[in-house]
mmCIF file of C-alpha atoms and ligand atoms in Angstrom:
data_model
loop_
_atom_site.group_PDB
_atom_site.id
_atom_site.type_symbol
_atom_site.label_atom_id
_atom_site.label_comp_id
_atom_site.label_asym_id
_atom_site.label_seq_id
_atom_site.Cartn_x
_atom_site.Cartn_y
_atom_site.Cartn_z
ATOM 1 C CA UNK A 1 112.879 114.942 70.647
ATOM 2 C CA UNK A 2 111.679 117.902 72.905
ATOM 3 C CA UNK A 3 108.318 118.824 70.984
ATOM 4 C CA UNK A 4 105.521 116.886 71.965
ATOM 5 C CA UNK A 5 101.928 116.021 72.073
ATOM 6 C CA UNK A 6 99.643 115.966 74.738
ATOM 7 C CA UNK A 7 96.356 114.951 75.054
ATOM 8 C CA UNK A 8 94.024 115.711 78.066
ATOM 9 C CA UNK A 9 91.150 113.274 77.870
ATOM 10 C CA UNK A 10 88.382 114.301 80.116
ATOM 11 C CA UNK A 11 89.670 118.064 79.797
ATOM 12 C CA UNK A 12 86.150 120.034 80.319
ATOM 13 C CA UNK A 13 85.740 118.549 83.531
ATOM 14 C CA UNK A 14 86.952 119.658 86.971
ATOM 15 C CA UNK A 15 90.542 118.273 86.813
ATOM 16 C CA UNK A 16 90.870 118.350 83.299
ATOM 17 C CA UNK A 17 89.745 121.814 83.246
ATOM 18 C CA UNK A 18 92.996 123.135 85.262
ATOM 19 C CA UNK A 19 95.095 120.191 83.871
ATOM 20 C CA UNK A 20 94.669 122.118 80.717
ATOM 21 C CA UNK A 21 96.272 125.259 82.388
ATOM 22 C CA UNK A 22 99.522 123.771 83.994
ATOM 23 C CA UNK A 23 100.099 121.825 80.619
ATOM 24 C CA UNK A 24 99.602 124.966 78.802
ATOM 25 C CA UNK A 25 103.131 126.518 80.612
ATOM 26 C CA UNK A 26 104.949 123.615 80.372
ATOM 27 C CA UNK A 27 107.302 124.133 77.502
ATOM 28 C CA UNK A 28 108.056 121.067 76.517
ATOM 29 C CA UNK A 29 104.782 120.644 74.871
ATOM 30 C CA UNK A 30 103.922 121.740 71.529
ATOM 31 C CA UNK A 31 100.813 120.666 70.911
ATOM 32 C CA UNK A 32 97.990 120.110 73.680
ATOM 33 C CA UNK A 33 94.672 118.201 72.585
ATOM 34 C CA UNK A 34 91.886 118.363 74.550
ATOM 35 C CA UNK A 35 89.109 115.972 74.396
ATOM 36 C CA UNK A 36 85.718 115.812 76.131
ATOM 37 C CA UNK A 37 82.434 114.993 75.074
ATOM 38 C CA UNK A 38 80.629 118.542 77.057
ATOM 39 C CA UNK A 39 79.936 121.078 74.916
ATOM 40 C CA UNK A 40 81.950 123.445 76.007
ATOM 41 C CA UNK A 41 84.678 121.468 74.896
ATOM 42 C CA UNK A 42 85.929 124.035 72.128
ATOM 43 C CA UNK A 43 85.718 127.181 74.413
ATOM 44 C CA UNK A 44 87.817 125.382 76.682
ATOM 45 C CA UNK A 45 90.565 125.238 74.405
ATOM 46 C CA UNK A 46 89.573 128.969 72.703
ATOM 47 C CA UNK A 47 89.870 130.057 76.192
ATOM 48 C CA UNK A 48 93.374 128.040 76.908
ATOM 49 C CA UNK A 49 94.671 129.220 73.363
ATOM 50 C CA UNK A 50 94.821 133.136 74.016
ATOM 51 C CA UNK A 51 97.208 132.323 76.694
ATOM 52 C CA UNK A 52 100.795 133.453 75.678
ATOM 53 C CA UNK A 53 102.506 130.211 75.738
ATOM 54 C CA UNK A 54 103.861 127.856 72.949
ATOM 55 C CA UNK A 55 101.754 125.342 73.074
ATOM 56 C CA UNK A 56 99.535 124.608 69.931
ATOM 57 C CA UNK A 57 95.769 123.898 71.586
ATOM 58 C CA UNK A 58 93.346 122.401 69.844
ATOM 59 C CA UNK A 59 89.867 121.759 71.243
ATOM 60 C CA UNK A 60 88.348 117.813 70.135
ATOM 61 C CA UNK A 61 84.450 117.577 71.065
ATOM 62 C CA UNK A 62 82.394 114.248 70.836
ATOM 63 C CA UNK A 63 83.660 110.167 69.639
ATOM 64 C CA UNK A 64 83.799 111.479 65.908
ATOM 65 C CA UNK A 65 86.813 113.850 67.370
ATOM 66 C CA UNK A 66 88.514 111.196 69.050
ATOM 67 C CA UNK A 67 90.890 109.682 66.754
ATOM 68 C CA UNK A 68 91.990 113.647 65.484
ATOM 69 C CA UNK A 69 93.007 114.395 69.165
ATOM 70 C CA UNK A 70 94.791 110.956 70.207
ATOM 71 C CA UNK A 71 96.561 110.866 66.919
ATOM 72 C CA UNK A 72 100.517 111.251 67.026
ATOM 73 C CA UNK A 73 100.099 111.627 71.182
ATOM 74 C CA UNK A 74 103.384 111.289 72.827
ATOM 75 C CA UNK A 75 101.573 111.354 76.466
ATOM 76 C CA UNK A 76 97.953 111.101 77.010
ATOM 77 C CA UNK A 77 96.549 111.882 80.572
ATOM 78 C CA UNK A 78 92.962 110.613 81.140
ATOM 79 C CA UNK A 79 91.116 112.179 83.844
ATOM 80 C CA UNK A 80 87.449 111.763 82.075
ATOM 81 C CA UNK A 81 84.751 109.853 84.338
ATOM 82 C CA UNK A 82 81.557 110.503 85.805
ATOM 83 C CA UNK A 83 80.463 111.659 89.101
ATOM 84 C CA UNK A 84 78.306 109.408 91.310
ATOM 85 C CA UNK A 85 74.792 110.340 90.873
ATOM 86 C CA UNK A 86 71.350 109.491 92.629
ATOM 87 C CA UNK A 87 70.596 106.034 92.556
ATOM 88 C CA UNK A 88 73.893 105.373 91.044
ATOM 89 C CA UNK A 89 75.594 102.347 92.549
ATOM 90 C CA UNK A 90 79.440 101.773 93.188
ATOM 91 C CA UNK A 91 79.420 99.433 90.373
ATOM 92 C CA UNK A 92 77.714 100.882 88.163
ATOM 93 C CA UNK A 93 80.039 104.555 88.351
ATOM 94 C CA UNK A 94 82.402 101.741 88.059
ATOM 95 C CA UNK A 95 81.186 100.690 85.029
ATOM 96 C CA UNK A 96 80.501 103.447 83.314
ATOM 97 C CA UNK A 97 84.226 104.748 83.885
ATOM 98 C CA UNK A 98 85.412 101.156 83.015
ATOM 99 C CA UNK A 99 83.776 101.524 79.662
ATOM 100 C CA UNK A 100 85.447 105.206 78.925
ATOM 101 C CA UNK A 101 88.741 103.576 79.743
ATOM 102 C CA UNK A 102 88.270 101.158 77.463
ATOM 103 C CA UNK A 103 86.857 102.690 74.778
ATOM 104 C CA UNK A 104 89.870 105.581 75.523
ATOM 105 C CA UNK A 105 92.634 102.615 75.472
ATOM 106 C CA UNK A 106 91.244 101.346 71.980
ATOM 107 C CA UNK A 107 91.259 104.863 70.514
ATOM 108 C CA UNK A 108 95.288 105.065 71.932
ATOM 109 C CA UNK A 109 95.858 101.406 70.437
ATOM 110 C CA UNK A 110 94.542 102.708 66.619
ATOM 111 C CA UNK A 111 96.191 106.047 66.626
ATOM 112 C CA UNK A 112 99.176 106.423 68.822
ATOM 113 C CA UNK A 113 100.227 103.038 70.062
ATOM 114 C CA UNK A 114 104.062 104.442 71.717
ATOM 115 C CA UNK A 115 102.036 106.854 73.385
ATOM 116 C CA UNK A 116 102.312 106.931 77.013
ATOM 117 C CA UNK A 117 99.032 106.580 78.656
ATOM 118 C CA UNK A 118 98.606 108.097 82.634
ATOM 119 C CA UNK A 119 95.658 107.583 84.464
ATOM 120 C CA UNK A 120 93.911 109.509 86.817
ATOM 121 C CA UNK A 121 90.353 108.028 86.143
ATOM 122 C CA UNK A 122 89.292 106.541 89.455
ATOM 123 C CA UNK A 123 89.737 103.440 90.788
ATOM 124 C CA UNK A 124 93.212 104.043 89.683
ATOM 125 C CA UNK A 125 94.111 100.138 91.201
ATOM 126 C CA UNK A 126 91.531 98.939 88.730
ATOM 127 C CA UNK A 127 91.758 101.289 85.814
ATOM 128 C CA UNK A 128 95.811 100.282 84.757
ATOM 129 C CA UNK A 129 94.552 96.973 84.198
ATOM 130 C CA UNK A 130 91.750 97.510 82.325
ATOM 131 C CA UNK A 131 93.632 99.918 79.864
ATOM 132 C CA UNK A 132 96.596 97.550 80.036
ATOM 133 C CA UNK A 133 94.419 94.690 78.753
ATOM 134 C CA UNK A 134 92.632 96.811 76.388
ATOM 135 C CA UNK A 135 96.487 96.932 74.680
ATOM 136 C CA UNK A 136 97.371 93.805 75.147
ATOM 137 C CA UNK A 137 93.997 92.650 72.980
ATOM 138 C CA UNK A 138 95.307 94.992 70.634
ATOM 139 C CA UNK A 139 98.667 93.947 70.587
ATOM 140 C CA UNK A 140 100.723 97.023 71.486
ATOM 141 C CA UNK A 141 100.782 96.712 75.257
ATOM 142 C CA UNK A 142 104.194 97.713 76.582
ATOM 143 C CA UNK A 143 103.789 97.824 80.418
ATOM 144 C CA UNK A 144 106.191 100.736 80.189
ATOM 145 C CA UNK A 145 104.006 103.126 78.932
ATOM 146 C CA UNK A 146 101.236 102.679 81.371
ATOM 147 C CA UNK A 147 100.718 104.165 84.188
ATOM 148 C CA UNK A 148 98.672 105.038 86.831
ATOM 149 C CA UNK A 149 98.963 108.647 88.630
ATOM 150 C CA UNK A 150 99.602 108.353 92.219
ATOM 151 C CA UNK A 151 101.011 111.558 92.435
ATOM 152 C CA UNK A 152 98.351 113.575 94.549
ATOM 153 C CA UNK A 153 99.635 110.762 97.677
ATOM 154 C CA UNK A 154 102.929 112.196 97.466
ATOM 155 C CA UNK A 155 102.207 115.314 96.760
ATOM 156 C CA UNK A 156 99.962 115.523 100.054
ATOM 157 C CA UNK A 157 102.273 113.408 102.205
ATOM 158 C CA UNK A 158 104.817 115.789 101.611
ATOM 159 C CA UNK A 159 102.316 119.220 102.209
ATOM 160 C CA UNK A 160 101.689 117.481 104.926
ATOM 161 C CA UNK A 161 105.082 116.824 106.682
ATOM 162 C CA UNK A 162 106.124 120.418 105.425
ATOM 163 C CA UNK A 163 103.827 121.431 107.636
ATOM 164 C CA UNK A 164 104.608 119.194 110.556
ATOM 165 C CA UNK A 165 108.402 119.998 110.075
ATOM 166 C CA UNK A 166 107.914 123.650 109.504
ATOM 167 C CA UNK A 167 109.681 123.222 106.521
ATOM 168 C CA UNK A 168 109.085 124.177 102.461
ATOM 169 C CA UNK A 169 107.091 121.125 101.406
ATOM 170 C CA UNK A 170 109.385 121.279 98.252
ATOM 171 C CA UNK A 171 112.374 120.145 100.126
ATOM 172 C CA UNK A 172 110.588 117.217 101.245
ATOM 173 C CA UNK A 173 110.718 113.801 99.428
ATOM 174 C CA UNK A 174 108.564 110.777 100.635
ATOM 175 C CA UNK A 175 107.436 107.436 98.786
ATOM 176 C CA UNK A 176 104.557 105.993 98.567
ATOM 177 C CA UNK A 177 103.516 102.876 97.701
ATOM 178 C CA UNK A 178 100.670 100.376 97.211
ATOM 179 C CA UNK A 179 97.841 101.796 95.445
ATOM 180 C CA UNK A 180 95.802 104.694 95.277
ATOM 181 C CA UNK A 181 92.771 104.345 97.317
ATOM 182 C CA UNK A 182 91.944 104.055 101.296
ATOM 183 C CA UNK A 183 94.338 100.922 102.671
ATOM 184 C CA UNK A 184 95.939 100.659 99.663
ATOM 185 C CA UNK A 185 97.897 103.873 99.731
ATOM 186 C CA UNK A 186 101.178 103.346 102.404
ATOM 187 C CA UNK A 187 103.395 105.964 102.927
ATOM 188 C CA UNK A 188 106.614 105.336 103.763
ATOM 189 C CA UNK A 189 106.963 107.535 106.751
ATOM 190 C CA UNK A 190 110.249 106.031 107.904
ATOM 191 C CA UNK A 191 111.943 106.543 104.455
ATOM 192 C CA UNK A 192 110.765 110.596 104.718
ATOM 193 C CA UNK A 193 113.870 112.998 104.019
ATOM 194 C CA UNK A 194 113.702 115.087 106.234
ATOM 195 C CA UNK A 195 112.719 112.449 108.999
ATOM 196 C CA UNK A 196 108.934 113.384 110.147
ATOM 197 C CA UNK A 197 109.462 115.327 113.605
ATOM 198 C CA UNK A 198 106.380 113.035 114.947
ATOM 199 C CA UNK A 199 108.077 111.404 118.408
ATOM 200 C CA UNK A 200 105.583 108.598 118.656
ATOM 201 C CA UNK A 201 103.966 106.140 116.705
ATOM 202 C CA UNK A 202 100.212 106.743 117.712
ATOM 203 C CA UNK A 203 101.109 110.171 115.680
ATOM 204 C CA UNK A 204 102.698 108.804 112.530
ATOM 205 C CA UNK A 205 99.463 106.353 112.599
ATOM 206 C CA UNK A 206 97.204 109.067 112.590
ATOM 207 C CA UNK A 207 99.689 110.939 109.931
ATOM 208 C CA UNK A 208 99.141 107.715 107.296
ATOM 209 C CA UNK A 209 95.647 107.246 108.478
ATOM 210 C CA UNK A 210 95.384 110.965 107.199
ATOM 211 C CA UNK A 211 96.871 110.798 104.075
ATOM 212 C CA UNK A 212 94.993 107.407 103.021
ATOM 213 C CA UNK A 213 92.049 109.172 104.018
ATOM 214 C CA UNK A 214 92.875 112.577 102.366
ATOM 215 C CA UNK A 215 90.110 112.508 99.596
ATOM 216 C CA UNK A 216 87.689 112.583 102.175
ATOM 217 C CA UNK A 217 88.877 115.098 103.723
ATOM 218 C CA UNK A 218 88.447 117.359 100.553
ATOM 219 C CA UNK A 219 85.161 115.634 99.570
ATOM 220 C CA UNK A 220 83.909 116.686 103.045
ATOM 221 C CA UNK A 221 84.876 120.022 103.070
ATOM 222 C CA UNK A 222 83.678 120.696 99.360
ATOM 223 C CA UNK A 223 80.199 119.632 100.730
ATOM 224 C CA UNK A 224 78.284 117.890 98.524
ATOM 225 C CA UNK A 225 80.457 120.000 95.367
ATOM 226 C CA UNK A 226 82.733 117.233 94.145
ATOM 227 C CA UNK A 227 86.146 115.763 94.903
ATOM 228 C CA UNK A 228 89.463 116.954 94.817
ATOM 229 C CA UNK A 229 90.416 118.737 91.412
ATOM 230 C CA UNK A 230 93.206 121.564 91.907
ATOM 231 C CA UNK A 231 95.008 119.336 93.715
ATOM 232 C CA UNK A 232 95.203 116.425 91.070
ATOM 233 C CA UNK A 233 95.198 118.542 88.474
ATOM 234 C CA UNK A 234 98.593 119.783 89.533
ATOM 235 C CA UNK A 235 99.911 116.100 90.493
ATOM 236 C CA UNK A 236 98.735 115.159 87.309
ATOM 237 C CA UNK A 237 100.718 117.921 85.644
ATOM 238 C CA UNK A 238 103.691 117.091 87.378
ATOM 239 C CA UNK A 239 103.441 113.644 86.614
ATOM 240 C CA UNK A 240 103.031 114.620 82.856
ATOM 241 C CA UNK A 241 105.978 116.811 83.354
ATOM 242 C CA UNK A 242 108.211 113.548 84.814
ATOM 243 C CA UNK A 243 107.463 112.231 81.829
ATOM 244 C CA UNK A 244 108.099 114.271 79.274
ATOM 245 C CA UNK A 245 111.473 115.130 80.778
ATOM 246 C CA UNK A 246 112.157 111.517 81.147
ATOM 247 C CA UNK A 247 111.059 111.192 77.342
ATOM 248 C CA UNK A 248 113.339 114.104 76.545
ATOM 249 C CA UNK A 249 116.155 112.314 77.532
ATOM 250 C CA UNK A 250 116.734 113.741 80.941
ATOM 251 C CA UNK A 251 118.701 111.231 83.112
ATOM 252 C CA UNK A 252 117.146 110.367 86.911
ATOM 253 C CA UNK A 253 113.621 111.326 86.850
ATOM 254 C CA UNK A 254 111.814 110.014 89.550
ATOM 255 C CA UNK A 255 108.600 109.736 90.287
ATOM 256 C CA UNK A 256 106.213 107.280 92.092
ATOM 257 C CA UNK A 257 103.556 105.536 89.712
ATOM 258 C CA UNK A 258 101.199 102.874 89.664
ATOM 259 C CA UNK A 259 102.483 100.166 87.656
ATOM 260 C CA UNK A 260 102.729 96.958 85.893
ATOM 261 C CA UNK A 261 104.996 94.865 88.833
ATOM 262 C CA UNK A 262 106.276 91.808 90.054
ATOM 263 C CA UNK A 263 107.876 92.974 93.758
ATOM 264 C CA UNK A 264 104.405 91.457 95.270
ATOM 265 C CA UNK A 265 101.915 89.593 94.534
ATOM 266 C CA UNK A 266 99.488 92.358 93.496
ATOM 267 C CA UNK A 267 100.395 92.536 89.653
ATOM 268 C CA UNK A 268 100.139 96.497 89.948
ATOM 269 C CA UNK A 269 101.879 97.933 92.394
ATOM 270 C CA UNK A 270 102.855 101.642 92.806
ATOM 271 C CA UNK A 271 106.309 102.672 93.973
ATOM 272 C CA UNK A 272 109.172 105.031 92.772
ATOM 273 C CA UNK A 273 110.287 104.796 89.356
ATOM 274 C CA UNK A 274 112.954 105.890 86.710
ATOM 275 C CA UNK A 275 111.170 108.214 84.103
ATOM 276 C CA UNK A 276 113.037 107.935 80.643
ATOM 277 C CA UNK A 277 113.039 107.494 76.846
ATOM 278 C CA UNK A 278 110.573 104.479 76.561
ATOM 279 C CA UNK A 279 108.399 105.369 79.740
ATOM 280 C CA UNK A 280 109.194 103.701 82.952
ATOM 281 C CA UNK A 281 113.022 102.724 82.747
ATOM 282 C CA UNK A 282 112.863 100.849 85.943
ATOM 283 C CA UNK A 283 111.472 100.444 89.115
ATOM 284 C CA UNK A 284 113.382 101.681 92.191
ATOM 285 C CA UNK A 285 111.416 99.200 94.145
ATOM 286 C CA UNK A 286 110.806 100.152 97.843
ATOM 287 C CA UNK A 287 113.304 99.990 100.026
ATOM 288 C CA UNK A 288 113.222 98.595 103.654
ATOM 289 C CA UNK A 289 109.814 98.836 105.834
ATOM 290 C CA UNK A 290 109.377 99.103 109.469
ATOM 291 C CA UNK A 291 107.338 96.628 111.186
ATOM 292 C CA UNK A 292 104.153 99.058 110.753
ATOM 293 C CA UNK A 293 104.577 99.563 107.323
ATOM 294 C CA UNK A 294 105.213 95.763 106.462
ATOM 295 C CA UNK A 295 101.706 96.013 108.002
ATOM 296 C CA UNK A 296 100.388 98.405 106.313
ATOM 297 C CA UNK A 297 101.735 96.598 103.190
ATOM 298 C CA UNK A 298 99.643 93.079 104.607
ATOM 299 C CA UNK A 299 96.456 95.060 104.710
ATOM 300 C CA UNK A 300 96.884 96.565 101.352
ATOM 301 C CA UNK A 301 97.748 93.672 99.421
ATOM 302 C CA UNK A 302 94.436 91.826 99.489
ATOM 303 C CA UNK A 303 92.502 94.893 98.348
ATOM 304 C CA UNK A 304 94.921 96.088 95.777
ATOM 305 C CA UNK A 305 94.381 92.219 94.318
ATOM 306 C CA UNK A 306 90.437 92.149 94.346
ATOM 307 C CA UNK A 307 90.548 95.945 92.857
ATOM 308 C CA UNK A 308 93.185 94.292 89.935
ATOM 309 C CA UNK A 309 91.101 91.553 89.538
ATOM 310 C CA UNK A 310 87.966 93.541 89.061
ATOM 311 C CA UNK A 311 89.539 96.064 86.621
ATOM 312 C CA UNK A 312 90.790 92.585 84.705
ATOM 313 C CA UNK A 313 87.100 90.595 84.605
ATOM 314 C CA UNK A 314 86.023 94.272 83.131
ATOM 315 C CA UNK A 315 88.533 93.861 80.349
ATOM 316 C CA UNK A 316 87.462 89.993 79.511
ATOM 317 C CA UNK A 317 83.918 90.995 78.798
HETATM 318 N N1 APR B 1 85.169 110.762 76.993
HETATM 319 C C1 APR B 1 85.789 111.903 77.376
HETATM 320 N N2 APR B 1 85.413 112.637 78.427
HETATM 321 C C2 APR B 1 84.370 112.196 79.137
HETATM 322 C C3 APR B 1 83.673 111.014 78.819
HETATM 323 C C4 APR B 1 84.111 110.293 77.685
HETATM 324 N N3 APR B 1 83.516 109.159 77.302
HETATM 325 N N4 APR B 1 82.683 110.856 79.721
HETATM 326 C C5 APR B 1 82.758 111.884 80.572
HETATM 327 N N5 APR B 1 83.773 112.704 80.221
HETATM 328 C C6 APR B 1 84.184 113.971 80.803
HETATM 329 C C7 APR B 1 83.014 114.780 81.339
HETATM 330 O O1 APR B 1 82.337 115.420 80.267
HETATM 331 C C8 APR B 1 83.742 115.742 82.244
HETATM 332 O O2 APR B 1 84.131 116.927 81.559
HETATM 333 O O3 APR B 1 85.025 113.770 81.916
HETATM 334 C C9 APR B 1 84.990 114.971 82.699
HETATM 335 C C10 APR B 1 84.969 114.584 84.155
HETATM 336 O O4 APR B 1 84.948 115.733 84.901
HETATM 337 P P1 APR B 1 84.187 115.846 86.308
HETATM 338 O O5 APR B 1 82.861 115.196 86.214
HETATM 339 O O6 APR B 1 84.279 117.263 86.721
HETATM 340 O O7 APR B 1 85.060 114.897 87.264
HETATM 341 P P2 APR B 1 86.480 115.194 87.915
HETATM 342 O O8 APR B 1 86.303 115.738 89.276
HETATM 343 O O9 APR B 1 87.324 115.936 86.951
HETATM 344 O O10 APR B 1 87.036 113.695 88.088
HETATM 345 C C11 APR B 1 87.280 112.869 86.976
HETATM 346 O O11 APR B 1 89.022 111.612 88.049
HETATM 347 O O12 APR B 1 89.738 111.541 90.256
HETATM 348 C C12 APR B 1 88.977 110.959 89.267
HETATM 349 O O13 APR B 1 87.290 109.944 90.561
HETATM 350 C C13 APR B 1 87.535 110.956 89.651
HETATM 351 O O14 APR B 1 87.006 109.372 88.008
HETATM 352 C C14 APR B 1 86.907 110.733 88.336
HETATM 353 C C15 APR B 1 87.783 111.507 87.388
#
């Protein structure tokens, strides 16, 4: 198969908005749903539409639309969520993205249970579980097809060293691993090809320090405007892309994800995996840590167990 459908739920908002735009070009999609509840939902995808590309878009506005754009998905990428407002605490954004998760994963269960299901909805750690057990209840969980996108770590670890290096960021390939917020998120300097021209070890601390702490930086600098959206917009297209060529049939793609996992004790777990014809093929595991990381991986493990366990009570209620 090498026509599919994608759908982009959350795709008015400011990742799904140029998420929309780099699945537009890629040609291995046919047809590219997008669903939102805004408004402007439909002139989103009139907009996306006069592009010259292949794909088919069609624009899905409002619950009632729902089951229209999820039907016959191959790959659905959820990026939809709220932003923190005034008086809004931590768990209740949590909750209200919780529910949309949810209510997403049941819509996925009823009308395109094989689809693959990648998840950019924040907390990521928490999210995968919820939308796993959401399938589970529903009988058509296949921990395959589920993942969460941890792509934007990568994709800034390896900006990042490009520019230490003084080399084409493209030519660099780093893992890594954990989860995909604050402690949770552990690169795996050491494993970096090219090896990070950093001679001591205060600087490759202050290296992971800055890419666990690289949403900050762009939440800061966006000043009181939002989060980062360009950026995961385009490591959420190029997960979707792993995907699709793994789903193609395309042999060794490779991408890290945040996934169903037994290498710790932290159920999810993120780490490089084997993209293919059912999903995630298998898991490349993560190789040998230095004594720092092994640390790093200590720290992370507690939080990346009370954000599973959270995202799991959620899905009990
Ligand atoms: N179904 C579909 N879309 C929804 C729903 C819903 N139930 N609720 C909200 N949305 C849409 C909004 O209408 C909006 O268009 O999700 C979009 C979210 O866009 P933004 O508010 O601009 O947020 P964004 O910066 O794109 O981040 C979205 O990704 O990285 C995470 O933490 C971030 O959880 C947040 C999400």
């Amino acid at each position: 198969q090498k026509n599919f459908k994608v759908v982009v739920a959350g795709a008015a908002g400011g990742i799904g908005q140029p998420l929309g735009l780099l699945l537009k070009q890629n040609a291995l999609i046919t047809r590219l749903a997008l669903y939102d509840i805004a408004p402007v939902t439909p002139g989103v995808a009139a907009d996306l539409s006069h592009m010259d590309t292949a794909a088919k878009v069609s624009g899905h506005k409002g619950p009632e639309q729902l089951d229209d754009a999820i039907k016959g998905a191959d790959l659905v990428v959820i990026p939809a969520g709220v932003p923190r407002k005034p008086g809004m605490t931590r768990d209740d954004l949590f909750n209200v993205n919780a529910s949309i998760v949810r209510d997403l994963a049941v819509c996925i269960a009823k009308n395109a249970p094989k689809a693959i299901v990648a998840i950019i909805t924040n907390p990521v750690n928490s999210m995968v579980p919820i939308a796993s057990e959401v399938l589970k209840k529903a009988g058509v969980y296949d921990p395959k097809r589920v993942l969460g996108v941890t792509t934007l770590d990568v994709v800034r670890a390896a900006a990042f060293i490009g520019e230490i290096n003084g080399v084409d960021p493209q030519s660099v390939s780093i893992p890594v691993i954990g989860g995909h917020s604050g402690v949770t998120i552990i690169p795996l300097l050491s494993q970096s090809k090219p090896a990070v021209k950093l001679s001591d070890q205060g600087k490759i601390e202050a290296l992971t320090k800055r890419i666990q702490e690289a949403g900050t930086e762009v939440v800061k600098a966006k000043a009181g405007g939002g989060s980062a959206t360009l950026s995961m917009a385009y490591a959420g297209a190029r997960l979707a892309g792993a995907v699709l060529r793994g789903l193609k049939g395309e042999s060794n793609v490779v991408e890290c994800a945040y996934i169903k996992s037994d290498l710790t004790e932290a159920a999810y777990f993120a780490n490089p995996v084997v993209l293919g014809k059912n999903g995630v093929e298998k898991n490349l595991g993560y190789g040998n840590l230095n004594d720092y990381e092994k640390q790093l991986l200590k720290d992370a493990i507690p939080e990346l167990l009370k954000n599973i366990k959270t995202g799991e009570d959620f899905a009990k209620k």
